[in-house]
Amino acid sequence: MAKTLKEMEKAKEKANLVTIYLDGKEAKVPEGITILEACRMEGFHVPTLCYMEGLSSWGGCRICVVEVEGQPNLVASCVTPVREGMKIRLSSRAVREARKTNLELLLSNHPLDCQLCDRNGSCELQELAYEFGVREIRFGGERKTYAVDMSSPSVKRDANRCILCGRCVRTCREVQSVCAIDFANRGFDTFISPSLGLPLGESVCINCGQCILACPTGALSEVSHVEMVWDAIEDPGKFVVLQTAPAVRVSIGEPFGLPAGTVTTGKMVAAFRRLGFDRVFDTNFTADLTIIEEGHEFIGRVKKGGKLPLITSCSPGWIKFMEHFYPELMENVSTCKSPQQMFGAIAKTYYAQKMGIDPKDMVVVSIMPCTAKKFECQRDEMCASGYQDVDFSLTTREAARMLKEKGIRLEEMPEENFDDPLGISTGAAAVFGATGGVMEAALRSVYEISTGKTLEKLDFYQVRGLDGVKEASLEINGMEVNVAVAHGLGNARRLLDQVKAGNSKYHFIEIMACPGGCIGGGGQPIPTNLEIRMKRIAAIYEVDKNLPLRKSHENPAIKKLYEEFLGEPNGEKAHHLLHTHYMPRERI
Amino acid sequence: MFYRTHVLVEMTSSSVAFGAAQVKEALEREIERVGLKNEVKVLETGSFGASLPSPFVVIYPDNVIYAPLRVQDVRRVVEEHLLKGRVVRELMLAGGLEWKTSEFAFPFPLAKETRVVLRNSGFIDPLNIEDYIARDGYMALAKVLTEMTPQEVIEVIKRSNLLGRGGAGFPTGLKWEFTYKAEGQEKYVVCNADEGEPGTFKDRLILEGDPHSILEAMAIAGYAVGAREGYIYVRAEYPQSIRHLEEAIRQAGEYGFLGENILGSQFSFWVKIRKGAGAYVCGEETALLESIEGKRGEPRVKPPYPPQKGLWGKPTVINNVETLANIPPIILRGPEWFKSIGTPTCPGTKVFTLTGNVNNLGLIEVPMGITLRELIFEIGGGVRGGHGLKLVQTGGPSGGTMTPDLLDVPMTFDTLPKYNSALGSGALTVVDDTHCIVDVVKSFGEFFLHESCGKCTPCRIGNKRIVEILEKISEGKGTLDHLEELLHLGRNMKMTAFCGLGQAAPNPLLRCLEFFREEFETHVKEKVCPAGTCQLKSLQRTVR
């Protein structure tokens, strides 16, 4: 597994060191690391393409080749371990020529229409071509053409742009343990395909979009809702309501050149208001609502001896994963809809009534860090208002693109506030954007609601951070409540298999499909890597800390919503509007 | 029951195609009809070796060969020879040659033959374990289990200097030692019988003719390295090999040579068969392991090498069929005997398969170090039709290209690389001078284009571009720049491809571009094919 710089530094402290020579410079590096890792530790840049941090190294693209003295062939630095005394040349003519040739070969089977590509500007192939000074492609010949696969509600696959680096395949297998896609055919006819050659939309793909983040080119992208949203905004007969997810405010600055981890809530609101939405609301409002519903569901299950552990249901990628791979755990999963869907249902009922708008004229748009949200809002069950509750779901990337198209510079916007009342939220909702956040928010409310006491320490550091599986326990009314948090479905399997085997000690489990939680979602700006994930997480907790209210049950707008409209948490109306059901799906 | 006469019918995949099964049936029918059923026994055997006329029948102990024996002639042979004792001279091979039973001296055209791995092929009924046992079968296994420690076994193999016969020529004893020394309770022995190199069929004939020798050797390897389980990865295109192996595994289990506590020892060993699905790259040992594990056949990152992390991540020794077939005789006769055959640095024998434009086609086992001249002009009977020799491709497309200037180089694993060539699997494809070099190189290129697994860029796209350029050249659209591009692509593939397949794929191209430069240049400059056989042929006529 490709290691991070930090892990390597750690390794350096422990491991035996070997002496190697990088372009003549002596370096002592830990035994067992690869040449590439050694180069990065020593500050040498080696271009890569199929290599990706956090995935196994594959060695297929042959871009990172280097020369090792005494070896007849060039070796791929990403898979070749260092050896004592190894003399490595990183910048010889042979190395430069081989890299350029292999890049040209890739380009010879790739469309040369960068301007028309989704990834224009964020494409690694384009960047390498620029860096390597490619001005012509010496090797002409056949270019493979494939039909674009638009069958998935979330992920668009354009195999024409695929360079077969396999990062998507490895992400799907190693990070998500979904294995929806793999290589098919061989040689020049190789392509990436869901099993049995089925379209992606009919596969076990859970729509998480991590493959999009992994893709170096425009072969994978989200199914765009941009045109539909333009149509809605520009239609005077439509009342267009926007909701923005907790994780968007800490990432949407990135496409505008702001450093990762910049909190841009106010600027973001101002920008979207200028885009033409009639109301700019906050998904955080329904994140608070989710906590109330899910918190009461948990308390209810504990009191009534219901199915435990309760598993969160906010992440639509996780939900589809569960339906395919763990249908036997269906009853463990909370029936609460995700905040996006709660928002749609509330907007088209409560808010529409309040405003005297016919819900058929209302369009609810969400901006999500997520591609699975596109799938979720189109699920048949998600029509509690009588209409599709959420009409369109944009990724953070699409939203940034719309702003740019209209010439709105987010970084220059003034700070503005969300509209009332669906724009009022607490810090508990804010942390939904990071792994462990839903659990932390739930614990804050569950504790206070069930004990009637005030929680002294609101920060549950045990459930924060990027460890794959985290756990904590909390005494509530004399009961030791064990909770666990997993992000990335490969990690989640560790918890789920325990539940399945009946030996899980946990009462409450949070699962987020994407590594890092929503801030690392498949709809987030590219690049999204470990370092950027950490910065976004830090920003999420900054948002939480700076909010006056940090517990969902203290949200005044939520209280009012129950008083005016919903009645009791988990009551009949709440059940109708805010809860859902699941269905087992085939594993193909 | 004892028989006065045995009738041996060669029953290989190819002789079956020539009607051997019908001949055998006819023989049995006729023998019964004339009332000799209790005196004459008809047996199936494996290959007799070189490509002899088929169907091939030997009457033993008379040592008379009838070949090719057709169904309509069976009655005559049975009535005249078996009933009346009168040899039917005009049906005999080459007008009446005798078959000698001496193990290491085979008649025409194989005077140079030395049989070690093919020691039993053609002599025994491969489906009858007792035939194998009668020729010292499972003696070597008994010897290692009763008299030797694993270290001693490894030492013997190391001392024999047996080099892997799959193509790379890695010392087998070392491989075993690495696997033996690797940590882990669970280890595996894998027999690579995914013989995919075009023009090679030695493994098939060993498996068809003497399957027990492979099982015995695998058990010995298992004992030496500490494995309890072995896999034979065999191409699905070898149904007869698979059938014979399955039967051999069953019989060996029944006789106690495989299974729990073999021969009453503490050693237990099982063998399973896995069928390949036709991918050339699965002959590459790590791609083969992936395939056994049920994954896509793609080579793995090395290191770790299989002796450290092989099948299911456990230490694994992988040996070629021919390599394994050498093991029992080495154990029984000792490393010194083995080293007396072949050359000092590359001892033993090698099975070559002669194909292409040569008079005598087929399989022959000869001592290492034989020259190409001997192989082609003595054993092979020279180039067919009296044409000149253009080149010999050794070891299949990924092996080496031997041009006529290299006819006297000794054929060993260690000498050929000095001439940018390789012994490889032992396939010899003879190409005469009526062939166009562009066509020849293109056919190799097309093979790799088809067989590239697609994992790495230089092989996946490089092979495609190479074939495209060669096509242009044979269409008369080639330029001198194209020749440079070919060189560049070929070198790039050799330098940067992921696995041995990709690194070897451009070998014929590069060698031919060098040796036959003039012929390539004539194609691109004058748009003429000197050999007059490629697509430029018609152009040639107009020009002249």
Tab-separated table of C-alpha atoms in Angstrom, chain B residues 2-313:
chain	number	residue	atom	x	y	z
B	2	PHE	CA	0.920	-62.533	-20.256
B	3	TYR	CA	0.839	-61.715	-23.908
B	4	ARG	CA	3.225	-62.897	-26.552
B	5	THR	CA	2.993	-59.673	-28.487
B	6	HIS	CA	2.201	-56.057	-27.692
B	7	VAL	CA	0.957	-53.606	-30.265
B	8	LEU	CA	1.809	-50.029	-29.263
B	9	VAL	CA	-0.309	-47.320	-30.817
B	10	GLU	CA	0.896	-43.751	-30.437
B	11	MET	CA	-2.054	-41.802	-29.086
B	12	THR	CA	-1.130	-38.130	-28.857
B	13	SER	CA	-3.433	-35.249	-29.665
B	14	SER	CA	-1.976	-35.047	-33.129
B	15	SER	CA	-2.001	-38.759	-33.882
B	16	VAL	CA	-5.641	-38.846	-32.793
B	17	ALA	CA	-6.211	-36.187	-35.399
B	18	PHE	CA	-4.577	-38.519	-37.935
B	19	GLY	CA	-6.990	-41.326	-37.025
B	20	ALA	CA	-4.981	-43.266	-34.429
B	21	ALA	CA	-8.082	-44.005	-32.386
B	22	GLN	CA	-9.771	-45.655	-35.376
B	23	VAL	CA	-6.626	-47.651	-36.094
B	24	LYS	CA	-6.508	-48.868	-32.526
B	25	GLU	CA	-10.150	-49.874	-32.705
B	26	ALA	CA	-9.571	-51.701	-35.976
B	27	LEU	CA	-6.562	-53.481	-34.513
B	28	GLU	CA	-8.554	-54.696	-31.538
B	29	ARG	CA	-11.425	-55.767	-33.761
B	30	GLU	CA	-9.213	-57.689	-36.166
B	31	ILE	CA	-7.177	-59.301	-33.393
B	32	GLU	CA	-10.359	-60.545	-31.803
B	33	ARG	CA	-11.662	-61.736	-35.152
B	34	VAL	CA	-8.609	-63.864	-35.844
B	35	GLY	CA	-8.722	-65.233	-32.314
B	36	LEU	CA	-5.557	-63.661	-30.937
B	37	LYS	CA	-7.251	-61.732	-28.165
B	38	ASN	CA	-5.489	-63.679	-25.453
B	39	GLU	CA	-2.098	-63.516	-27.109
B	40	VAL	CA	-1.800	-59.988	-28.441
B	41	LYS	CA	-2.430	-56.849	-26.443
B	42	VAL	CA	-3.073	-53.437	-27.965
B	43	LEU	CA	-1.724	-50.516	-25.897
B	44	GLU	CA	-1.952	-46.765	-26.153
B	45	THR	CA	1.300	-44.902	-25.632
B	46	GLY	CA	2.476	-41.354	-25.622
B	47	SER	CA	4.617	-39.726	-28.254
B	48	PHE	CA	7.494	-41.591	-29.809
B	49	GLY	CA	9.281	-38.342	-30.193
B	50	ALA	CA	10.018	-36.700	-33.483
B	51	SER	CA	7.283	-36.028	-35.921
B	52	LEU	CA	6.998	-39.447	-37.397
B	53	PRO	CA	4.238	-40.405	-39.771
B	54	SER	CA	0.953	-40.949	-38.021
B	55	PRO	CA	-0.774	-43.199	-37.034
B	56	PHE	CA	2.359	-44.810	-35.629
B	57	VAL	CA	2.235	-48.446	-34.513
B	58	VAL	CA	4.989	-50.616	-33.059
B	59	ILE	CA	4.829	-54.402	-32.824
B	60	TYR	CA	6.779	-55.501	-29.792
B	61	PRO	CA	8.975	-57.496	-29.204
B	62	ASP	CA	9.422	-57.783	-32.972
B	63	ASN	CA	10.514	-54.123	-33.126
B	64	VAL	CA	8.641	-53.488	-36.297
B	65	ILE	CA	7.181	-50.070	-36.982
B	66	TYR	CA	4.153	-49.600	-39.167
B	67	ALA	CA	3.729	-45.961	-39.990
B	68	PRO	CA	1.601	-44.464	-41.245
B	69	LEU	CA	-0.781	-47.329	-40.665
B	70	ARG	CA	-4.185	-46.658	-42.137
B	71	VAL	CA	-7.389	-48.377	-41.073
B	72	GLN	CA	-7.761	-50.213	-44.391
B	73	ASP	CA	-4.316	-51.789	-43.904
B	74	VAL	CA	-4.946	-53.024	-40.378
B	75	ARG	CA	-6.455	-56.340	-41.509
B	76	ARG	CA	-3.341	-57.126	-43.542
B	77	VAL	CA	-1.013	-56.382	-40.660
B	78	VAL	CA	-3.016	-58.509	-38.270
B	79	GLU	CA	-3.444	-61.434	-40.637
B	80	GLU	CA	0.085	-61.410	-42.047
B	81	HIS	CA	2.261	-60.221	-39.184
B	82	LEU	CA	0.422	-61.162	-36.023
B	83	LEU	CA	-1.204	-64.370	-37.260
B	84	LYS	CA	1.330	-65.695	-39.739
B	85	GLY	CA	4.495	-64.017	-38.541
B	86	ARG	CA	5.246	-62.419	-41.900
B	87	VAL	CA	6.341	-58.766	-41.738
B	88	VAL	CA	4.459	-56.534	-44.166
B	89	ARG	CA	7.472	-54.695	-45.463
B	90	GLU	CA	5.720	-52.144	-47.663
B	91	LEU	CA	3.672	-50.833	-44.747
B	92	MET	CA	6.712	-50.344	-42.544
B	93	LEU	CA	8.155	-46.997	-41.699
B	94	ALA	CA	10.520	-45.748	-44.391
B	95	GLY	CA	10.513	-49.129	-46.046
B	96	GLY	CA	11.538	-51.184	-43.054
B	97	LEU	CA	13.369	-49.649	-40.142
B	98	GLU	CA	13.562	-51.380	-36.858
B	99	TRP	CA	12.699	-49.912	-33.537
B	100	LYS	CA	15.271	-50.481	-30.847
B	101	THR	CA	14.172	-50.792	-27.278
B	102	SER	CA	17.326	-49.418	-25.765
B	103	GLU	CA	16.225	-46.432	-23.771
B	104	PHE	CA	18.704	-43.903	-24.999
B	105	ALA	CA	19.182	-44.966	-28.541
B	106	PHE	CA	16.346	-44.271	-30.828
B	107	PRO	CA	16.384	-45.077	-34.532
B	108	PHE	CA	16.050	-42.830	-37.529
B	109	PRO	CA	16.056	-39.895	-37.678
B	110	LEU	CA	17.032	-39.496	-34.120
B	111	ALA	CA	20.485	-40.942	-33.745
B	112	LYS	CA	21.469	-37.921	-31.670
B	113	GLU	CA	18.586	-38.280	-29.298
B	114	THR	CA	19.205	-38.650	-25.593
B	115	ARG	CA	16.085	-39.376	-23.614
B	116	VAL	CA	15.771	-38.263	-20.047
B	117	VAL	CA	12.484	-36.451	-19.777
B	118	LEU	CA	10.944	-38.490	-22.571
B	119	ARG	CA	12.308	-41.695	-21.049
B	120	ASN	CA	8.917	-43.321	-20.869
B	121	SER	CA	7.023	-41.602	-23.615
B	122	GLY	CA	6.152	-44.152	-26.258
B	123	PHE	CA	7.262	-47.024	-24.075
B	124	ILE	CA	4.480	-47.187	-21.560
B	125	ASP	CA	0.751	-46.943	-21.395
B	126	PRO	CA	0.370	-43.555	-19.696
B	127	LEU	CA	-2.998	-44.582	-18.322
B	128	ASN	CA	-1.529	-47.544	-16.483
B	129	ILE	CA	0.468	-46.723	-13.363
B	130	GLU	CA	1.981	-50.202	-13.341
B	131	ASP	CA	3.723	-49.495	-16.622
B	132	TYR	CA	5.296	-46.466	-14.974
B	133	ILE	CA	6.246	-48.394	-11.859
B	134	ALA	CA	7.769	-51.126	-13.999
B	135	ARG	CA	10.216	-48.558	-15.342
B	136	ASP	CA	11.352	-47.414	-11.898
B	137	GLY	CA	8.406	-45.075	-11.475
B	138	TYR	CA	8.003	-43.651	-7.962
B	139	MET	CA	11.378	-45.111	-6.982
B	140	ALA	CA	12.789	-41.628	-6.656
B	141	LEU	CA	9.916	-40.578	-4.421
B	142	ALA	CA	10.441	-43.659	-2.291
B	143	LYS	CA	14.111	-42.855	-2.103
B	144	VAL	CA	13.662	-39.280	-0.910
B	145	LEU	CA	11.005	-40.254	1.607
B	146	THR	CA	13.000	-43.072	3.103
B	147	GLU	CA	16.618	-42.059	2.706
B	148	MET	CA	16.888	-38.312	2.323
B	149	THR	CA	16.138	-35.145	4.245
B	150	PRO	CA	14.571	-32.218	2.403
B	151	GLN	CA	17.912	-30.406	2.557
B	152	GLU	CA	19.621	-33.394	0.954
B	153	VAL	CA	17.079	-33.435	-1.847
B	154	ILE	CA	17.640	-29.749	-2.480
B	155	GLU	CA	21.373	-30.273	-2.365
B	156	VAL	CA	21.185	-32.990	-5.022
B	157	ILE	CA	19.103	-30.781	-7.314
B	158	LYS	CA	21.438	-27.864	-6.718
B	159	ARG	CA	24.481	-29.978	-7.479
B	160	SER	CA	22.894	-31.238	-10.673
B	161	ASN	CA	22.727	-27.618	-11.842
B	162	LEU	CA	19.352	-28.275	-13.420
B	163	LEU	CA	18.152	-25.035	-14.994
B	164	GLY	CA	14.437	-24.325	-15.344
B	165	ARG	CA	13.192	-25.522	-18.700
B	166	GLY	CA	10.302	-23.081	-19.016
B	167	GLY	CA	12.489	-20.555	-20.756
B	168	ALA	CA	14.272	-18.431	-18.203
B	169	GLY	CA	16.779	-21.070	-17.162
B	170	PHE	CA	16.783	-20.235	-13.462
B	171	PRO	CA	18.546	-22.849	-11.281
B	172	THR	CA	15.837	-25.155	-9.972
B	173	GLY	CA	17.715	-26.117	-6.828
B	174	LEU	CA	17.968	-22.472	-5.801
B	175	LYS	CA	14.267	-21.955	-6.366
B	176	TRP	CA	13.562	-24.919	-4.137
B	177	GLU	CA	15.980	-23.693	-1.518
B	178	PHE	CA	14.395	-20.219	-1.435
B	179	THR	CA	10.982	-21.783	-0.989
B	180	TYR	CA	12.286	-24.187	1.625
B	181	LYS	CA	13.845	-21.342	3.578
B	182	ALA	CA	10.868	-19.001	3.269
B	183	GLU	CA	8.903	-18.702	6.462
B	184	GLY	CA	5.440	-20.141	6.573
B	185	GLN	CA	3.606	-23.317	7.437
B	186	GLU	CA	1.686	-23.418	4.221
B	187	LYS	CA	3.616	-23.742	0.968
B	188	TYR	CA	2.740	-24.785	-2.530
B	189	VAL	CA	4.212	-26.551	-5.516
B	190	VAL	CA	2.925	-25.402	-8.867
B	191	CYS	CA	3.572	-27.117	-12.151
B	192	ASN	CA	3.472	-24.692	-15.036
B	193	ALA	CA	1.861	-26.610	-17.872
B	194	ASP	CA	0.425	-23.546	-19.563
B	195	GLU	CA	2.479	-24.180	-22.632
B	196	GLY	CA	1.470	-21.230	-24.748
B	197	GLU	CA	4.600	-20.461	-26.727
B	198	PRO	CA	3.662	-20.919	-30.380
B	199	GLY	CA	5.551	-23.828	-31.837
B	200	THR	CA	6.094	-25.518	-28.482
B	201	PHE	CA	4.364	-28.740	-27.542
B	202	LYS	CA	6.945	-30.578	-25.491
B	203	ASP	CA	4.997	-30.306	-22.239
B	204	ARG	CA	1.913	-31.694	-23.877
B	205	LEU	CA	3.746	-34.784	-25.043
B	206	ILE	CA	5.313	-35.315	-21.629
B	207	LEU	CA	1.952	-34.972	-19.917
B	208	GLU	CA	0.220	-37.196	-22.434
B	209	GLY	CA	2.937	-39.811	-22.528
B	210	ASP	CA	4.191	-39.880	-18.950
B	211	PRO	CA	1.911	-38.040	-16.519
B	212	HIS	CA	3.152	-39.923	-13.466
B	213	SER	CA	6.656	-38.550	-13.855
B	214	ILE	CA	5.240	-35.088	-13.203
B	215	LEU	CA	3.223	-36.202	-10.182
B	216	GLU	CA	6.244	-37.969	-8.751
B	217	ALA	CA	8.431	-34.927	-9.261
B	218	MET	CA	5.859	-32.614	-7.701
B	219	ALA	CA	5.648	-34.839	-4.647
B	220	ILE	CA	9.446	-34.790	-4.393
B	221	ALA	CA	9.391	-30.995	-4.688
B	222	GLY	CA	6.669	-30.853	-2.066
B	223	TYR	CA	8.748	-32.947	0.287
B	224	ALA	CA	11.814	-30.814	-0.348
B	225	VAL	CA	10.217	-27.408	0.174
B	226	GLY	CA	7.655	-28.410	2.795
B	227	ALA	CA	4.453	-28.205	0.771
B	228	ARG	CA	1.440	-30.418	1.155
B	229	GLU	CA	-0.377	-29.282	-1.912
B	230	GLY	CA	0.444	-28.938	-5.564
B	231	TYR	CA	-1.364	-27.412	-8.493
B	232	ILE	CA	-0.904	-28.244	-12.122
B	233	TYR	CA	-1.895	-25.266	-14.239
B	234	VAL	CA	-2.554	-26.767	-17.636
B	235	ARG	CA	-3.989	-25.186	-20.726
B	236	ALA	CA	-7.559	-26.145	-21.436
B	237	GLU	CA	-6.468	-26.698	-25.041
B	238	TYR	CA	-4.764	-29.893	-23.870
B	239	PRO	CA	-7.770	-32.113	-23.125
B	240	GLN	CA	-5.778	-35.306	-23.453
B	241	SER	CA	-3.109	-34.059	-21.064
B	242	ILE	CA	-5.838	-33.195	-18.596
B	243	ARG	CA	-7.505	-36.565	-19.007
B	244	HIS	CA	-4.233	-38.409	-18.507
B	245	LEU	CA	-3.318	-36.288	-15.509
B	246	GLU	CA	-6.700	-36.831	-13.898
B	247	GLU	CA	-6.402	-40.569	-14.346
B	248	ALA	CA	-2.799	-40.541	-13.117
B	249	ILE	CA	-3.766	-38.560	-10.008
B	250	ARG	CA	-6.533	-41.047	-9.314
B	251	GLN	CA	-4.236	-44.042	-9.723
B	252	ALA	CA	-1.410	-42.488	-7.742
B	253	GLY	CA	-3.863	-41.835	-4.926
B	254	GLU	CA	-5.032	-45.418	-5.086
B	255	TYR	CA	-1.486	-46.760	-4.920
B	256	GLY	CA	-0.533	-44.446	-2.092
B	257	PHE	CA	1.901	-42.226	-4.010
B	258	LEU	CA	-0.286	-39.198	-3.398
B	259	GLY	CA	-2.452	-38.384	-0.430
B	260	GLU	CA	-2.073	-38.880	3.296
B	261	ASN	CA	1.153	-40.414	4.640
B	262	ILE	CA	2.745	-41.344	1.353
B	263	LEU	CA	4.434	-44.756	1.483
B	264	GLY	CA	3.816	-44.863	5.200
B	265	SER	CA	5.888	-41.731	5.798
B	266	GLN	CA	4.887	-38.558	7.612
B	267	PHE	CA	4.698	-36.785	4.270
B	268	SER	CA	1.328	-36.062	2.708
B	269	PHE	CA	0.794	-34.460	-0.648
B	270	TRP	CA	-2.132	-33.735	-2.907
B	271	VAL	CA	-2.231	-32.516	-6.470
B	272	LYS	CA	-5.009	-30.507	-8.069
B	273	ILE	CA	-5.496	-29.494	-11.662
B	274	ARG	CA	-6.372	-25.968	-12.748
B	275	LYS	CA	-7.225	-25.312	-16.354
B	276	GLY	CA	-6.066	-22.162	-18.096
B	277	ALA	CA	-8.389	-20.177	-20.270
B	278	GLY	CA	-6.122	-19.518	-23.180
B	279	ALA	CA	-4.138	-16.447	-22.210
B	280	TYR	CA	-0.494	-16.556	-23.211
B	281	VAL	CA	0.490	-14.249	-20.364
B	282	CYS	CA	-0.715	-16.849	-17.840
B	283	GLY	CA	2.424	-18.799	-18.631
B	284	GLU	CA	4.216	-15.986	-16.806
B	285	GLU	CA	4.485	-17.432	-13.338
B	286	THR	CA	2.863	-14.643	-11.363
B	287	ALA	CA	0.030	-14.180	-13.863
B	288	LEU	CA	-0.434	-17.927	-13.575
B	289	LEU	CA	-0.770	-17.619	-9.807
B	290	GLU	CA	-3.336	-14.864	-10.219
B	291	SER	CA	-5.267	-17.107	-12.559
B	292	ILE	CA	-5.198	-20.054	-10.128
B	293	GLU	CA	-6.554	-17.701	-7.496
B	294	GLY	CA	-9.436	-16.918	-9.823
B	295	LYS	CA	-8.273	-13.448	-10.735
B	296	ARG	CA	-7.554	-11.761	-14.031
B	297	GLY	CA	-4.358	-13.168	-15.507
B	298	GLU	CA	-1.986	-10.275	-15.081
B	299	PRO	CA	1.608	-10.436	-13.903
B	300	ARG	CA	2.285	-9.367	-10.331
B	301	VAL	CA	4.784	-6.880	-9.092
B	302	LYS	CA	8.117	-8.605	-8.404
B	303	PRO	CA	9.620	-8.669	-5.835
B	304	PRO	CA	8.268	-10.395	-3.839
B	305	TYR	CA	9.027	-13.463	-5.925
B	306	PRO	CA	6.885	-16.597	-5.632
B	307	PRO	CA	9.305	-18.437	-3.323
B	308	GLN	CA	8.574	-15.663	-0.802
B	309	LYS	CA	4.972	-14.836	-1.668
B	310	GLY	CA	3.321	-16.991	-4.252
B	311	LEU	CA	-0.003	-18.741	-4.418
B	312	TRP	CA	-2.461	-17.222	-1.933
B	313	GLY	CA	0.504	-15.192	-0.701
